[in-house]
GROMACS .gro file of C-alpha atoms in nm:
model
  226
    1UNK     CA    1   0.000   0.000   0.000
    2UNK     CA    2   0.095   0.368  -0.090
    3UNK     CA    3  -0.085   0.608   0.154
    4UNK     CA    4  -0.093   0.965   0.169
    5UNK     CA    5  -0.160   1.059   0.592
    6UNK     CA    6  -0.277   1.384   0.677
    7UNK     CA    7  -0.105   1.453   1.006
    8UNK     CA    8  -0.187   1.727   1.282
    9UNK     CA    9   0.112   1.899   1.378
   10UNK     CA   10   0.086   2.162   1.659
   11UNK     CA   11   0.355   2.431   1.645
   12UNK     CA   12   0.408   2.765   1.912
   13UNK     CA   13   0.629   3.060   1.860
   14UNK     CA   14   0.736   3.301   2.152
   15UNK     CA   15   0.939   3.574   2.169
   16UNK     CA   16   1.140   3.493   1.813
   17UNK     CA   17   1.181   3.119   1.921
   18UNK     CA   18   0.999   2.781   1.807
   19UNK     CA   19   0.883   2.514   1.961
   20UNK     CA   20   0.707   2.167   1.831
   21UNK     CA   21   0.402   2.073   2.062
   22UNK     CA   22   0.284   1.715   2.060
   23UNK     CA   23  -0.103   1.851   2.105
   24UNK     CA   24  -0.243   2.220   2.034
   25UNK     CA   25  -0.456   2.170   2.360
   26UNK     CA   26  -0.094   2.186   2.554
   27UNK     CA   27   0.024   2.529   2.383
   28UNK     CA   28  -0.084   2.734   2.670
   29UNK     CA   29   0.147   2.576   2.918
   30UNK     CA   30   0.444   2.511   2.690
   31UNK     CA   31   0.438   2.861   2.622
   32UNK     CA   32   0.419   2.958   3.020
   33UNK     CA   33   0.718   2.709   3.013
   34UNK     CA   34   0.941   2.923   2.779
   35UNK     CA   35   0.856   3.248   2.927
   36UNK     CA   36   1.069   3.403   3.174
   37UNK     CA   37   0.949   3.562   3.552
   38UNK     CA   38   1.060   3.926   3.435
   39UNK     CA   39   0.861   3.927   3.111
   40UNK     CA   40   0.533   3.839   2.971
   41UNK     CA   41   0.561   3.537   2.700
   42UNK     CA   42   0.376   3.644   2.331
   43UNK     CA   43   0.327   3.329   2.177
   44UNK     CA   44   0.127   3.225   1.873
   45UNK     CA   45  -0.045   2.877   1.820
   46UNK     CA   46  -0.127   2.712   1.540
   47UNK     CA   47  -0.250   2.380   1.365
   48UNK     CA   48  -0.118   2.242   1.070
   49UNK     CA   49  -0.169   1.938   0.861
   50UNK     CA   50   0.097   1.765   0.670
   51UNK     CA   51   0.111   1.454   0.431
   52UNK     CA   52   0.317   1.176   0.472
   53UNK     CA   53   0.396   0.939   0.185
   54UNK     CA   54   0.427   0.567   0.315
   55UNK     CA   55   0.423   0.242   0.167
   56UNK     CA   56   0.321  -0.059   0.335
   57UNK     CA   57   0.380  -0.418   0.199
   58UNK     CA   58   0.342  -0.780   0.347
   59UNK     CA   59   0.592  -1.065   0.399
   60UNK     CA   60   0.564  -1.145  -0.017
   61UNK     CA   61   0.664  -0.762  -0.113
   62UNK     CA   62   0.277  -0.749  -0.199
   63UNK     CA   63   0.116  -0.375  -0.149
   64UNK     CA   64  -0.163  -0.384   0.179
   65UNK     CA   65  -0.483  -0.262   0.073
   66UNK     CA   66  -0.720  -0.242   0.344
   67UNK     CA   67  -0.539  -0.065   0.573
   68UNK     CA   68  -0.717   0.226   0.791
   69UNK     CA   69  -0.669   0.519   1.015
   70UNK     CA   70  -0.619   0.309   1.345
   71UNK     CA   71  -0.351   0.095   1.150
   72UNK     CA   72  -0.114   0.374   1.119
   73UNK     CA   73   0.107   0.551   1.390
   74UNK     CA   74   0.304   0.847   1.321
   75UNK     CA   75   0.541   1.048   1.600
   76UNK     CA   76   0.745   1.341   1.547
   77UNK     CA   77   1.046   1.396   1.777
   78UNK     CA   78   0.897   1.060   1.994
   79UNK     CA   79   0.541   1.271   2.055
   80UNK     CA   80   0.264   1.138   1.867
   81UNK     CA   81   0.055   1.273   1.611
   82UNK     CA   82  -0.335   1.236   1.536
   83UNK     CA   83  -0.388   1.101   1.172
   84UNK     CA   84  -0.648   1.301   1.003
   85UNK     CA   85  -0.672   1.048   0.717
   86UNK     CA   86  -0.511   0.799   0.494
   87UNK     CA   87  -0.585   0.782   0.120
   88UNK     CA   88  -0.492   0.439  -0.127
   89UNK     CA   89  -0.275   0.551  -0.355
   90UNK     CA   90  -0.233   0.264  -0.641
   91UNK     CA   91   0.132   0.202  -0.820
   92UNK     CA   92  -0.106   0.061  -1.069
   93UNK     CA   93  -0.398   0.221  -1.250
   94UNK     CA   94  -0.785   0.039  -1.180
   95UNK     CA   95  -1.037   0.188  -1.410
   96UNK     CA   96  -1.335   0.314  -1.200
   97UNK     CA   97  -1.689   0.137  -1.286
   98UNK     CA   98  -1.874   0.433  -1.139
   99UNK     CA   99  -2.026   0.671  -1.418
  100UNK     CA  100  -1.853   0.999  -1.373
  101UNK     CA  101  -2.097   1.277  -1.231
  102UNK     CA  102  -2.179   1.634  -1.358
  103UNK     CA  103  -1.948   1.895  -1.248
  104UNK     CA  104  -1.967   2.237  -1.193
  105UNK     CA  105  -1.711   2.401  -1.354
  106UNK     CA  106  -1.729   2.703  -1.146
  107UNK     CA  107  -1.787   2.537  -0.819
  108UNK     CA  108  -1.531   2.364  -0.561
  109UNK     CA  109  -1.551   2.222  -0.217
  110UNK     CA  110  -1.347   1.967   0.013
  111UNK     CA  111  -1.608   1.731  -0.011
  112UNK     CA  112  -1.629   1.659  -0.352
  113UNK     CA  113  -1.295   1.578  -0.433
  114UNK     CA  114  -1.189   1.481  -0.736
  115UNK     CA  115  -0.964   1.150  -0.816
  116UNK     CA  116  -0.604   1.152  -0.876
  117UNK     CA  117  -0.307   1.371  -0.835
  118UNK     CA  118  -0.248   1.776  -0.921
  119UNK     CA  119   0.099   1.739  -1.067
  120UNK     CA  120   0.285   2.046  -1.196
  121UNK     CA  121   0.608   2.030  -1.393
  122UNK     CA  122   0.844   2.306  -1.498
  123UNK     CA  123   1.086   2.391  -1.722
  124UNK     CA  124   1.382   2.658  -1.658
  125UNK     CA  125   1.473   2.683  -2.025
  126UNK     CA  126   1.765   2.981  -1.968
  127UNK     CA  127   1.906   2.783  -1.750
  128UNK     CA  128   1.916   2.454  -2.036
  129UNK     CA  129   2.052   2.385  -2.330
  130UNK     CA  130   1.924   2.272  -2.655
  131UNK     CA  131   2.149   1.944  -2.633
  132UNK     CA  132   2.083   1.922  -2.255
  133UNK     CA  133   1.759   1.949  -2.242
  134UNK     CA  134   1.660   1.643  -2.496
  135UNK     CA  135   1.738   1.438  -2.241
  136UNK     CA  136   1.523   1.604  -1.981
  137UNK     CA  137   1.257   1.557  -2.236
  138UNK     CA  138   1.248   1.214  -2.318
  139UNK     CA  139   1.252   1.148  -1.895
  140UNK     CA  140   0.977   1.390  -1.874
  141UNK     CA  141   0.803   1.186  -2.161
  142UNK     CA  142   0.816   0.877  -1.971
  143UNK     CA  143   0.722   1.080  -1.623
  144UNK     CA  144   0.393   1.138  -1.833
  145UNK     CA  145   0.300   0.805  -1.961
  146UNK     CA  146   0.348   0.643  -1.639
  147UNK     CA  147   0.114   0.845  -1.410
  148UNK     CA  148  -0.272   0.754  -1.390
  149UNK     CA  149  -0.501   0.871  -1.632
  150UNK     CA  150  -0.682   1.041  -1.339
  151UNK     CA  151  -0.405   1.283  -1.265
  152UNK     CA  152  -0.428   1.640  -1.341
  153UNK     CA  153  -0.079   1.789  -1.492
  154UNK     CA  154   0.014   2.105  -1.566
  155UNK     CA  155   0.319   2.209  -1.787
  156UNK     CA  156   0.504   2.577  -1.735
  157UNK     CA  157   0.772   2.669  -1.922
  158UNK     CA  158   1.042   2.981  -1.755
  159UNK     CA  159   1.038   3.251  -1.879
  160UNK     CA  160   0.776   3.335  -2.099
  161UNK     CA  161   0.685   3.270  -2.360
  162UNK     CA  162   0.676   2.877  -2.420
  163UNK     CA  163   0.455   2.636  -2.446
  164UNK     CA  164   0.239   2.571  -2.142
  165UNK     CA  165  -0.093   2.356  -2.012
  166UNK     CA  166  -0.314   2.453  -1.717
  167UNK     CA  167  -0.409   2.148  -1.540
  168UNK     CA  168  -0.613   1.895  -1.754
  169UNK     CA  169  -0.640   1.493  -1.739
  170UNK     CA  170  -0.549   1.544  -2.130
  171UNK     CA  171  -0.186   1.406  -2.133
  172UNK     CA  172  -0.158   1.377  -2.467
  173UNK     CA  173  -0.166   1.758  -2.510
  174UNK     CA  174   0.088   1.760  -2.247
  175UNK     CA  175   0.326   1.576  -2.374
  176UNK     CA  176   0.277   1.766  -2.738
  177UNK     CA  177   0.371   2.099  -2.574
  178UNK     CA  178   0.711   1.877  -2.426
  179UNK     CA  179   0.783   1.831  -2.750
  180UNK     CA  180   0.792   2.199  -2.841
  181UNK     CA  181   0.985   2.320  -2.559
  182UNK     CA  182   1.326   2.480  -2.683
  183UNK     CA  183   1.650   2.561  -2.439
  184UNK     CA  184   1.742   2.843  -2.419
  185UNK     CA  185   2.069   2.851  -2.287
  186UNK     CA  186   2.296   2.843  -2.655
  187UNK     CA  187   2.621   2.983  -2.667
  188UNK     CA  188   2.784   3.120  -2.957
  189UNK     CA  189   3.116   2.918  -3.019
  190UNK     CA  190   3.333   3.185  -3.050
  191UNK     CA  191   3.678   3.367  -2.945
  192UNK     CA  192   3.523   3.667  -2.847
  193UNK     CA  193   3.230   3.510  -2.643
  194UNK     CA  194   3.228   3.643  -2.327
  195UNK     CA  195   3.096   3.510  -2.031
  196UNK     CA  196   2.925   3.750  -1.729
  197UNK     CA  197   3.175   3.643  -1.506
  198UNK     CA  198   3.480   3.693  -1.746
  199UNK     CA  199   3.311   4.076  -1.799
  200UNK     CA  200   3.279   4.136  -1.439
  201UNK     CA  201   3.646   3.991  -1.366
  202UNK     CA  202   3.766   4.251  -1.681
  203UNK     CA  203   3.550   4.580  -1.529
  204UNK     CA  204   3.614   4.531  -1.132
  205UNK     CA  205   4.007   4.320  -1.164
  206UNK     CA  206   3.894   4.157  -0.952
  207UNK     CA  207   4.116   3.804  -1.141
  208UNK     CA  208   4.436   3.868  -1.268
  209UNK     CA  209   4.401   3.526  -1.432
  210UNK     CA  210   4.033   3.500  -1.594
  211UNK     CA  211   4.120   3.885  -1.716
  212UNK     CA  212   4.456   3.757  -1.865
  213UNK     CA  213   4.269   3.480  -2.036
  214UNK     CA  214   3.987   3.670  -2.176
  215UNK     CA  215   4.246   3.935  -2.301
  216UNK     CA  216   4.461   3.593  -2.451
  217UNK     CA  217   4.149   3.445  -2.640
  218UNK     CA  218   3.993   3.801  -2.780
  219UNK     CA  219   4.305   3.994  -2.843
  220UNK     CA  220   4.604   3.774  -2.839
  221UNK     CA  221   4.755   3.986  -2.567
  222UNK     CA  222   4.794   3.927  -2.215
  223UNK     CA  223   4.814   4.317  -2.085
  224UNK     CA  224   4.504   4.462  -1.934
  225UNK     CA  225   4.669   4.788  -2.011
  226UNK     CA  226   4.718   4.792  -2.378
   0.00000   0.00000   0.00000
């Protein structure tokens, strides 16, 4: 079994400092705790709720289906935590036999949740190649094909403009902008190509030796002078 928990976490700040509580009931006195005879303690409590991703398999290295909320413990520093929930999560895609119902397009709640996962990926293309970033491509590809139909994926390309999807259970599309994506991070192969660092080095001599290099390559001459 792969589970997603939702776990309540408890947290208290006081005077600048942090402090993990094992139950938000307890926050008044841990923050009395921290606070000091001479000055009042400002603290601020909170609730939070994080996921946990775990997977659970029997003696045969077979997934565990049924498991439920009682079945799982979870501690954070040794205190324990209250599970909110724990959500199936197949390696494997089922096809559901229930007909899909109407949506609202304009409507959203907790309690209507749809299936699957909202997976983003993006792209940094000044920071890529256009041989680099076939490669990253053809992984992405693959990433693509291998999630559930059921998952919503989004595609955003850095910076604009580039090809890009908004969420959508269309992966087909998705993987057609992937193809279309272009790095931009090209450099002309040249003698007088000159990185940022190699200009900055030049204006502030601030490296004898990158500046004697750069004057080498472009000029033949080693001076900074001439």
């Amino acid at each position: 079994m792969r589970a997603i928990l939702s776990v309540v976490a408890a947290s208290l700040k006081t005077n600048g400092s942090s402090a993990l509580l094992a139950q938000s009931a307890g926050a008044p006195n841990a923050a009395a705790a921290l606070g000091s005879p001479d000055q009042a303690p400002v603290f601020r409590s909170g609730v939070e709720v994080m996921e946990v991703d775990v997977t659970v398999v029997d003696a045969k290295g077979m997934p565990v289906r049924d498991l439920r909320i009682p079945d799982f413990t979870v501690t954070i520093d040794g205190q324990p935590r209250r599970v909110m929930s724990a959500e199936f999560i197949s390696a494997s895609y089922t096809p559901s036999t229930e007909p899909a119902r109407p949506r609202d397009p304009y409507v959203s709640n907790n309690t209507d949740r749809r299936p699957g996962r909202l997976i983003m990926v993006v792209v940094d293309r000044n920071n890529i190649d256009t041989h680099t970033i076939r490669t990253a491509l053809g992984a992405m590809k693959q990433f693509v094909t291998s999630i559930a139909p059921e998952d919503r994926l989004a595609l955003f390309t850095i910076p604009a403009p580039g090809p890009s999807v908004d969420f959508t259970t269309n992966h087909a599309l998705v993987l057609d902008a992937i193809s279309r994506i272009v790095g931009s991070d090209d450099r002309m192969m040249s003698q007088r190509n000159i990185s940022d660092y190699e200009a900055v080095s030049f204006e502030n001599r601030s490296n004898p030796i990158v500046t004697q290099q750069l004057l080498y390559r472009a000029c033949g001459d080693t001076d900074p002078n001439t």
